[in-house]
Short mmCIF file of C-alpha atoms in Angstrom, two decimals:
data_model
loop_
_atom_site.label_atom_id
_atom_site.label_comp_id
_atom_site.label_asym_id
_atom_site.label_seq_id
_atom_site.Cartn_x
_atom_site.Cartn_y
_atom_site.Cartn_z
CA MET A 134 -0.04 0.12 -0.07
CA ARG A 135 1.34 3.56 -1.01
CA THR A 136 0.43 6.74 0.52
CA PRO A 137 -2.24 8.57 -1.44
CA ALA A 138 -0.47 11.93 -0.77
CA LYS A 139 1.34 11.54 -4.17
CA THR A 140 2.49 8.96 -6.86
CA SER A 141 5.91 8.11 -5.84
CA ARG A 142 7.20 6.98 -9.36
CA SER A 143 5.92 10.21 -10.99
CA ALA A 144 7.42 12.15 -8.19
CA ALA A 145 10.73 10.44 -8.78
CA ALA A 146 10.63 11.13 -12.52
CA LEU A 147 10.13 15.05 -11.80
CA ALA A 148 12.85 14.75 -9.21
CA ALA A 149 15.29 13.43 -11.93
CA LEU A 150 14.22 16.07 -14.50
CA ALA A 151 14.83 18.78 -11.70
CA VAL A 152 17.97 17.48 -11.24
CA LEU A 153 19.13 17.77 -14.85
CA VAL A 154 18.07 21.31 -14.97
CA LEU A 155 19.78 22.22 -11.88
CA ALA A 156 23.02 20.62 -13.35
CA GLY A 157 23.36 23.58 -15.37
CA CYS A 158 22.79 26.31 -12.60
CA THR A 159 25.74 27.66 -10.72
CA ALA A 160 25.83 29.57 -7.56
CA PRO A 161 27.11 33.17 -7.30
CA GLY A 162 30.48 31.87 -6.52
CA GLY A 163 30.66 29.88 -9.85
CA GLU A 164 30.24 26.56 -7.80
CA GLU A 165 27.74 24.21 -9.04
CA GLU A 166 24.73 24.11 -6.50
CA ALA A 167 24.35 20.50 -4.65
CA ALA A 168 20.99 19.53 -3.48
CA ALA A 169 21.03 19.07 0.18
CA THR A 170 20.57 15.58 1.86
CA PRO A 171 17.36 15.33 3.62
CA GLY A 172 17.74 15.40 7.37
CA VAL A 173 21.40 16.42 7.39
CA THR A 174 22.73 19.79 8.40
CA ALA A 175 26.11 20.97 9.24
CA ASP A 176 25.46 19.95 13.05
CA THR A 177 22.45 17.50 13.08
CA VAL A 178 21.08 14.42 11.53
CA THR A 179 17.25 14.08 11.68
CA ILE A 180 15.48 10.68 11.59
CA GLY A 181 12.19 9.27 12.40
CA THR A 182 10.21 6.31 13.33
CA HIS A 183 6.47 5.08 13.83
CA GLN A 184 5.92 3.64 17.35
CA PRO A 185 2.75 2.56 19.12
CA LEU A 186 2.84 5.40 22.04
CA SER A 187 -0.97 4.64 22.48
CA GLY A 188 -3.32 2.02 21.53
CA PRO A 189 -3.27 -1.87 22.43
CA ALA A 190 0.41 -2.35 21.83
CA ALA A 191 1.68 0.38 23.91
CA ALA A 192 2.05 -1.41 27.03
CA GLY A 193 5.80 -2.27 27.13
CA TYR A 194 6.45 -1.38 23.32
CA SER A 195 6.23 2.49 24.06
CA ALA A 196 9.25 1.98 26.15
CA VAL A 197 11.49 1.08 23.07
CA SER A 198 11.51 4.59 21.41
CA ALA A 199 11.90 6.28 24.68
CA ALA A 200 15.13 4.14 25.46
CA THR A 201 16.39 4.93 21.77
CA SER A 202 16.02 8.77 22.57
CA ALA A 203 17.85 8.29 25.65
CA TYR A 204 20.63 6.67 23.91
CA PHE A 205 20.90 9.33 21.27
CA ALA A 206 20.81 12.01 24.12
CA TYR A 207 23.88 10.24 25.59
CA VAL A 208 25.52 10.17 22.41
CA ASN A 209 24.93 13.91 21.83
CA ALA A 210 26.17 14.62 25.13
CA GLY A 211 29.39 13.11 24.12
CA GLY A 212 29.79 15.06 20.94
CA GLY A 213 27.60 13.11 18.50
CA VAL A 214 28.77 11.25 15.63
CA ASN A 215 31.19 12.81 13.26
CA GLY A 216 30.40 16.15 15.04
CA ARG A 217 26.76 15.97 14.41
CA SER A 218 23.92 15.43 17.07
CA ILE A 219 21.12 12.93 16.32
CA GLU A 220 17.59 14.27 16.38
CA TYR A 221 15.02 11.48 16.71
CA LEU A 222 11.31 12.17 15.69
CA VAL A 223 8.97 9.68 17.06
CA LYS A 224 5.58 9.64 15.93
CA ASP A 225 2.53 7.67 17.35
CA ASP A 226 0.75 5.24 15.22
CA ALA A 227 -1.28 3.79 17.85
CA TYR A 228 -0.33 0.32 15.90
CA GLU A 229 -2.92 1.19 13.36
CA PRO A 230 -1.72 0.92 9.50
CA GLN A 231 -3.47 3.90 8.22
CA GLN A 232 -2.22 5.98 11.00
CA THR A 233 1.34 4.48 10.29
CA ASN A 234 0.80 5.51 6.61
CA GLU A 235 -0.06 9.13 7.80
CA VAL A 236 2.83 9.65 10.19
CA VAL A 237 5.55 8.12 7.81
CA THR A 238 4.62 10.35 5.00
CA GLU A 239 4.83 13.46 7.41
CA LEU A 240 8.16 12.31 8.46
CA VAL A 241 9.33 11.96 4.88
CA GLU A 242 7.62 14.71 3.15
CA ASP A 243 7.19 17.47 5.92
CA ASP A 244 10.04 16.65 8.16
CA GLU A 245 12.45 15.58 5.49
CA VAL A 246 14.15 12.82 7.68
CA LEU A 247 17.21 11.11 6.39
CA ALA A 248 15.90 7.68 7.40
CA ILE A 249 13.17 5.72 9.21
CA VAL A 250 14.63 3.80 11.99
CA ASN A 251 13.26 0.93 13.82
CA GLY A 252 9.63 1.11 12.56
CA LEU A 253 7.63 -1.19 15.03
CA GLY A 254 5.24 -3.84 13.89
CA THR A 255 4.43 -6.24 10.89
CA PRO A 256 1.07 -5.01 9.92
CA THR A 257 1.91 -1.47 10.37
CA HIS A 258 5.20 -1.25 8.62
CA SER A 259 4.02 -3.41 5.75
CA VAL A 260 1.86 -0.48 4.51
CA VAL A 261 4.79 2.07 4.01
CA LEU A 262 7.52 -0.59 2.81
CA ASP A 263 6.81 0.16 -0.97
CA TYR A 264 6.48 3.94 -0.32
CA LEU A 265 9.81 4.26 1.57
CA ALA A 266 11.30 2.06 -1.25
CA ASP A 267 10.07 4.15 -4.12
CA GLU A 268 11.14 7.28 -2.14
CA GLY A 269 14.64 5.91 -1.59
CA VAL A 270 14.51 6.62 2.11
CA PRO A 271 16.65 4.18 4.27
CA ASP A 272 14.28 1.86 6.12
CA LEU A 273 16.74 0.70 8.88
CA PHE A 274 16.43 -2.00 11.32
CA ILE A 275 12.66 -2.76 11.44
CA ALA A 276 11.22 -4.05 14.63
CA SER A 277 9.52 -7.16 13.63
CA GLY A 278 10.75 -10.68 12.95
CA SER A 279 8.99 -10.94 9.58
CA ARG A 280 11.01 -12.25 6.69
CA VAL A 281 9.27 -9.81 4.34
CA TRP A 282 12.05 -7.27 5.11
CA ASN A 283 14.80 -9.37 3.98
CA GLN A 284 14.26 -9.19 0.21
CA PRO A 285 17.20 -6.98 -1.19
CA ALA A 286 16.15 -7.33 -4.83
CA LEU A 287 12.67 -5.98 -3.87
CA TYR A 288 13.45 -3.74 -1.13
CA PRO A 289 17.12 -2.59 -1.45
CA ASN A 290 16.80 0.09 1.29
CA ALA A 291 15.03 -2.03 3.81
CA PHE A 292 16.80 -3.99 6.63
CA GLY A 293 15.38 -6.03 9.35
CA TYR A 294 16.71 -6.16 12.88
CA ASN A 295 14.81 -8.73 15.13
CA ALA A 296 15.53 -12.40 15.00
CA GLU A 297 12.97 -13.85 12.59
CA TYR A 298 9.96 -15.55 14.18
CA THR A 299 10.80 -18.76 12.35
CA THR A 300 14.29 -18.54 13.85
CA GLU A 301 13.12 -18.21 17.47
CA GLY A 302 10.51 -21.08 16.85
CA ALA A 303 13.26 -23.53 15.56
CA ALA A 304 15.72 -22.61 18.44
CA LEU A 305 13.01 -23.34 20.99
CA ALA A 306 11.92 -26.61 19.40
CA GLN A 307 15.51 -27.74 18.98
CA TYR A 308 16.21 -26.93 22.72
CA ALA A 309 12.97 -28.81 23.62
CA LEU A 310 14.13 -31.81 21.62
CA GLU A 311 17.51 -31.99 23.23
CA ARG A 312 16.38 -31.32 26.76
CA GLU A 313 12.87 -32.74 26.94
CA PRO A 314 13.17 -35.79 24.82
CA GLY A 315 9.76 -37.63 24.47
CA ALA A 316 7.86 -34.67 25.85
CA LYS A 317 4.53 -33.81 24.31
CA VAL A 318 5.25 -30.70 22.70
CA CYS A 319 2.51 -28.00 22.05
CA VAL A 320 2.29 -24.45 20.58
CA LEU A 321 0.15 -21.24 21.47
CA GLY A 322 0.70 -18.34 19.27
CA GLN A 323 -0.87 -15.05 18.08
CA ALA A 324 -3.44 -15.70 15.26
CA ASP A 325 -1.23 -13.75 12.78
CA ASP A 326 2.24 -13.65 11.08
CA TYR A 327 3.80 -13.82 14.52
CA GLY A 328 2.16 -17.07 15.67
CA GLU A 329 2.19 -18.69 12.21
CA GLY A 330 6.15 -17.88 11.90
CA LEU A 331 6.91 -19.26 15.29
CA LEU A 332 5.01 -22.40 14.45
CA GLU A 333 6.64 -22.76 11.01
CA GLY A 334 10.02 -22.86 12.75
CA VAL A 335 8.91 -25.35 15.37
CA GLU A 336 7.51 -27.64 12.58
CA ALA A 337 10.87 -27.34 10.70
CA VAL A 338 12.54 -28.98 13.44
CA LEU A 339 9.87 -31.36 15.00
CA GLY A 340 7.68 -31.87 12.02
CA GLY A 341 3.91 -31.13 12.07
CA ASN A 342 2.88 -34.57 13.22
CA GLU A 343 5.11 -34.26 16.19
CA ILE A 344 3.34 -31.36 17.60
CA THR A 345 0.78 -32.52 20.06
CA GLU A 346 -1.55 -29.58 19.88
CA ILE A 347 -1.69 -26.04 18.36
CA GLN A 348 -3.82 -23.20 19.84
CA THR A 349 -4.32 -19.59 18.68
CA TYR A 350 -5.51 -16.50 20.01
CA ALA A 351 -6.69 -13.07 18.68
CA THR A 352 -4.77 -9.96 20.18
CA SER A 353 -8.29 -8.52 21.08
CA ALA A 354 -8.91 -11.64 23.35
CA THR A 355 -8.91 -10.97 27.15
CA ASP A 356 -9.27 -14.66 28.32
CA LEU A 357 -7.40 -17.85 27.46
CA THR A 358 -9.27 -20.42 29.62
CA VAL A 359 -10.49 -22.06 26.35
CA GLN A 360 -7.10 -22.42 24.83
CA MET A 361 -5.39 -23.44 27.92
CA GLY A 362 -8.02 -26.09 28.81
CA VAL A 363 -7.48 -27.64 25.39
CA LEU A 364 -3.69 -27.69 26.05
CA LYS A 365 -3.89 -29.23 29.32
CA ALA A 366 -6.45 -31.96 28.01
CA ALA A 367 -4.14 -32.73 25.40
CA GLY A 368 -1.38 -33.65 27.87
CA CYS A 369 1.01 -30.73 26.77
CA GLU A 370 4.26 -30.88 28.84
CA VAL A 371 6.20 -28.30 26.91
CA ASN A 372 4.34 -25.28 25.66
CA ILE A 373 6.12 -23.15 23.01
CA LEU A 374 4.56 -19.53 23.22
CA GLY A 375 4.48 -17.16 20.38
CA THR A 376 2.93 -14.47 22.51
CA ILE A 377 3.79 -10.96 23.63
CA ASN A 378 4.38 -10.35 27.23
CA GLY A 379 0.67 -9.62 28.31
CA PHE A 380 -0.44 -12.90 26.83
CA THR A 381 2.55 -14.90 28.33
CA ALA A 382 1.45 -13.64 31.74
CA LEU A 383 -2.25 -14.34 30.93
CA ALA A 384 -1.25 -17.93 29.75
CA VAL A 385 0.89 -18.73 32.71
CA GLY A 386 -1.57 -17.45 35.10
CA THR A 387 -4.65 -19.18 33.61
CA ALA A 388 -2.56 -22.49 33.76
CA ALA A 389 -1.90 -21.79 37.36
CA GLN A 390 -5.68 -21.32 38.15
CA MET A 391 -6.11 -24.81 36.57
CA ASP A 392 -3.41 -26.25 38.79
CA TRP A 393 -1.31 -26.88 36.04
CA SER A 394 2.44 -26.29 35.67
CA PRO A 395 3.92 -27.24 32.02
CA GLN A 396 7.42 -26.06 30.94
CA TRP A 397 7.13 -22.73 29.30
CA TYR A 398 9.22 -22.02 26.12
CA VAL A 399 8.70 -18.44 25.22
CA SER A 400 9.79 -16.38 22.21
CA SER A 401 11.81 -13.18 23.03
CA SER A 402 8.76 -10.85 22.40
CA GLY A 403 6.92 -12.26 25.18
CA ALA A 404 9.61 -13.49 27.69
CA ASP A 405 10.86 -10.29 29.52
CA TYR A 406 10.96 -11.23 33.11
CA PRO A 407 10.75 -7.71 34.58
CA THR A 408 7.65 -7.05 32.33
CA LEU A 409 6.07 -10.43 33.50
CA VAL A 410 6.66 -9.65 37.11
CA GLY A 411 4.73 -6.44 36.53
CA HIS A 412 1.79 -8.40 35.21
CA LEU A 413 1.87 -11.33 37.79
CA GLY A 414 3.36 -9.81 40.76
CA GLU A 415 6.65 -10.59 42.29
CA GLU A 416 5.47 -13.61 44.36
CA ALA A 417 3.45 -15.27 41.65
CA ALA A 418 6.12 -14.75 39.02
CA ALA A 419 9.03 -16.19 41.21
CA ARG A 420 6.89 -19.40 41.55
CA LEU A 421 5.31 -19.70 38.08
CA LEU A 422 8.27 -18.44 36.11
CA GLU A 423 10.91 -20.55 37.50
CA GLY A 424 12.68 -22.53 34.91
CA MET A 425 11.02 -20.62 31.89
CA VAL A 426 13.22 -21.01 28.78
CA CYS A 427 13.25 -18.19 26.21
CA VAL A 428 15.56 -16.92 23.34
CA ASN A 429 17.31 -13.65 23.01
CA TYR A 430 20.21 -12.21 20.97
CA LEU A 431 20.86 -8.91 22.87
CA PRO A 432 22.91 -8.26 25.99
CA PHE A 433 20.69 -8.48 29.18
CA GLY A 434 22.46 -10.76 31.66
CA PRO A 435 23.42 -9.05 34.99
CA ASP A 436 27.16 -9.21 34.21
CA SER A 437 26.90 -7.76 30.64
CA GLU A 438 28.95 -4.42 30.31
CA TRP A 439 26.28 -3.31 27.88
CA THR A 440 23.62 -3.75 30.39
CA ALA A 441 25.48 -1.70 32.84
CA LEU A 442 26.04 0.97 30.47
CA PHE A 443 22.38 1.06 29.39
CA ARG A 444 21.39 1.06 33.16
CA GLN A 445 23.26 4.21 33.57
CA ILE A 446 21.93 5.85 30.44
CA ASN A 447 18.54 4.86 31.63
CA GLU A 448 18.98 6.68 34.86
CA GLU A 449 20.58 9.71 33.54
CA TYR A 450 18.56 10.26 30.18
CA ASN A 451 15.22 8.16 30.64
CA GLY A 452 14.07 9.39 34.22
CA GLY A 453 14.92 5.98 35.72
CA ALA A 454 12.22 4.32 33.68
CA PRO A 455 11.70 0.63 34.46
CA PHE A 456 14.69 -1.30 32.96
CA THR A 457 13.26 -4.19 30.56
CA ALA A 458 14.27 -6.07 27.54
CA ASN A 459 12.56 -3.38 25.63
CA THR A 460 14.94 -0.69 27.02
CA VAL A 461 17.86 -2.85 25.91
CA LEU A 462 16.10 -3.16 22.48
CA GLY A 463 15.80 0.44 22.01
CA MET A 464 19.34 1.39 23.00
CA SER A 465 20.76 -1.49 20.85
CA VAL A 466 19.00 -0.09 17.90
CA GLY A 467 20.23 3.40 18.65
CA TYR A 468 23.75 1.99 18.82
CA LEU A 469 23.51 0.42 15.69
CA PHE A 470 22.08 3.43 13.80
CA ALA A 471 25.06 5.61 15.15
CA GLU A 472 27.38 2.76 14.13
CA ALA A 473 25.93 2.86 10.60
CA LEU A 474 26.05 6.74 10.71
CA ALA A 475 29.70 6.71 11.66
CA ALA A 476 30.53 4.24 8.66
CA ALA A 477 28.40 6.62 6.25
CA GLY A 478 31.15 9.26 6.32
CA GLU A 479 31.84 12.78 7.24
CA ASP A 480 29.01 13.93 5.08
CA PRO A 481 26.30 11.21 5.12
CA THR A 482 23.84 10.74 2.48
CA ARG A 483 21.09 8.40 2.08
CA GLU A 484 23.15 6.39 -0.39
CA SER A 485 26.25 6.20 1.87
CA LEU A 486 24.09 5.25 4.70
CA ILE A 487 22.63 2.25 2.82
CA ALA A 488 26.20 1.40 1.57
CA ALA A 489 27.38 1.37 5.17
CA VAL A 490 24.90 -1.20 6.36
CA GLU A 491 25.46 -3.47 3.20
CA SER A 492 29.19 -3.28 3.75
CA GLY A 493 29.36 -5.88 6.25
CA SER A 494 31.33 -3.93 8.79
CA LEU A 495 28.55 -3.01 11.41
CA GLN A 496 28.74 -5.41 14.17
CA GLY A 497 25.86 -4.19 16.45
CA ASN A 498 26.07 -5.19 20.17
CA GLY A 499 24.50 -8.72 20.26
CA ILE A 500 25.57 -12.19 21.42
CA VAL A 501 27.34 -12.51 17.87
CA PRO A 502 28.27 -9.66 15.45
CA LEU A 503 25.51 -8.83 12.67
CA SER A 504 26.11 -10.00 9.26
CA PHE A 505 24.38 -7.53 7.12
CA SER A 506 25.49 -7.56 3.38
CA GLU A 507 24.36 -6.73 0.00
CA THR A 508 22.46 -10.16 -0.21
CA ASN A 509 21.40 -10.39 3.39
CA HIS A 510 19.36 -7.60 4.72
CA GLY A 511 17.97 -9.57 7.69
CA GLY A 512 18.77 -9.16 11.47
CA TYR A 513 19.91 -11.82 13.93
CA SER A 514 19.94 -15.43 12.76
CA THR A 515 21.77 -16.67 15.84
CA VAL A 516 19.78 -16.72 19.27
CA GLY A 517 20.98 -17.68 22.77
CA ILE A 518 18.85 -19.72 25.18
CA MET A 519 18.02 -17.78 28.48
CA THR A 520 16.51 -19.42 31.45
CA VAL A 521 15.10 -18.26 34.62
CA GLU A 522 16.79 -19.31 37.96
CA ASP A 523 16.01 -18.11 41.35
CA GLY A 524 14.29 -14.89 39.78
CA VAL A 525 17.36 -14.18 37.39
CA GLN A 526 16.97 -14.29 33.80
CA ASP A 527 20.37 -14.81 31.76
CA TYR A 528 21.85 -16.86 29.00
CA ASN A 529 22.61 -20.55 29.94
CA GLY A 530 25.46 -21.12 27.46
CA THR A 531 23.33 -22.80 24.50
CA THR A 532 23.58 -20.77 21.38
CA TYR A 533 21.99 -21.68 17.93
CA ARG A 534 22.41 -20.58 14.32
CA VAL A 535 19.44 -21.14 12.28
CA GLU A 536 19.54 -21.27 8.55
CA VAL A 537 16.65 -22.57 6.27
CA GLY A 538 15.15 -24.55 9.13
CA GLN A 539 18.74 -26.12 10.08
CA VAL A 540 19.47 -25.46 13.68
CA THR A 541 23.26 -25.76 14.74
CA GLU A 542 24.71 -25.09 18.09
CA VAL A 543 27.61 -22.56 17.91
CA GLU A 544 29.60 -20.59 20.28
CA ALA A 545 28.38 -17.35 21.26
CA ASP A 546 30.78 -14.34 20.39
CA PRO A 547 29.51 -11.36 22.27
CA VAL A 548 30.28 -7.91 20.75
CA PRO A 549 32.67 -6.07 23.49
CA LEU A 550 31.96 -2.62 24.65
CA VAL A 551 34.24 -0.11 23.36
CA ASN A 552 34.68 3.87 23.32
CA GLY A 553 31.87 4.18 26.02
CA GLY A 554 29.34 2.84 23.58
CA ILE A 555 29.63 5.50 21.21
CA PRO A 556 30.76 4.62 17.74
CA ALA A 557 33.75 6.69 16.23
CA GLY A 558 33.89 7.87 12.61
#
């Protein structure tokens, strides 16, 4: 879906004509006029994003952009990147695709941002994907595990960030297969591409006939009694969840009311322990989430130097907001953009920014370096297994790389913290 504001291809043709006309124009000093790069001045770089600051997805996810903004404030206080401060324009789309279309059009055409960074959500970002491609706007580090973003031939300016849903499903299923051999494995997922992608990953490892029961729910649901009742009746011993945090807590809490305690294996989008404590309460969470298994690819453990830095930034520049996995996600995305901006050169353009991401030089700050290239615009394909023990959520030493449904155990290779977490040009 493209914005109704204008026909992008016609605009591109007019822009090309304007370039030809201007090529013969000279400034008073006799030098050729050069068109300014959108969003770039002598001392600032302006980028934008669409985020659910209100609406059904606001709980938890509204913290992402706040954390990114806090990280940029930290970078700006340290002198910025190549002498430029980063201005981050955050617009609320309420997780409504039509509103996403409107705010992204404003960011590109009115605010003239250099790039869109970390637009959140598959249904929302999908409606602006073609528009941003037609306009040539760098569409960086999309906050979704959909595989749609990783199509360089169709979308040369789009880059994913999150591990794909299929990757997480395959990793969770592989861990269940190794640690719970013979257990009845079941799946509960959102009735959309999130749940479908996770299920696809589980099936790639276990095979469809090896899944004991599959249940789904709509994001508008307020009760999971029926779904959990079916899973319990099926004798499920390991429940793999493609749920966001609120529904993870609802599933676990509903099972507890049924006096049922299966093993919980949860995707990264719904396994943030601090957030789940907020939903369940400390006492219930400590009891019900002990032993919970999940996947992640970003720093979060109590001994991580990145976690220590992000906690400091959170206190100084984010008003001491609750520190959760979404805080880490927001700041990690901010770091990656700063890294890309530094690599884009002293005078960044949209073209040099995209080239910097495709160069393969960006590492990010995850448990393994990122592997962007001209042919790979995906995010993390390697994830680590985390468990909750005595109320502490941390990596347990098992790390998987997932490629076309094939899961291979590998060694983690965490990216070290250098230069105070501010990329140098």
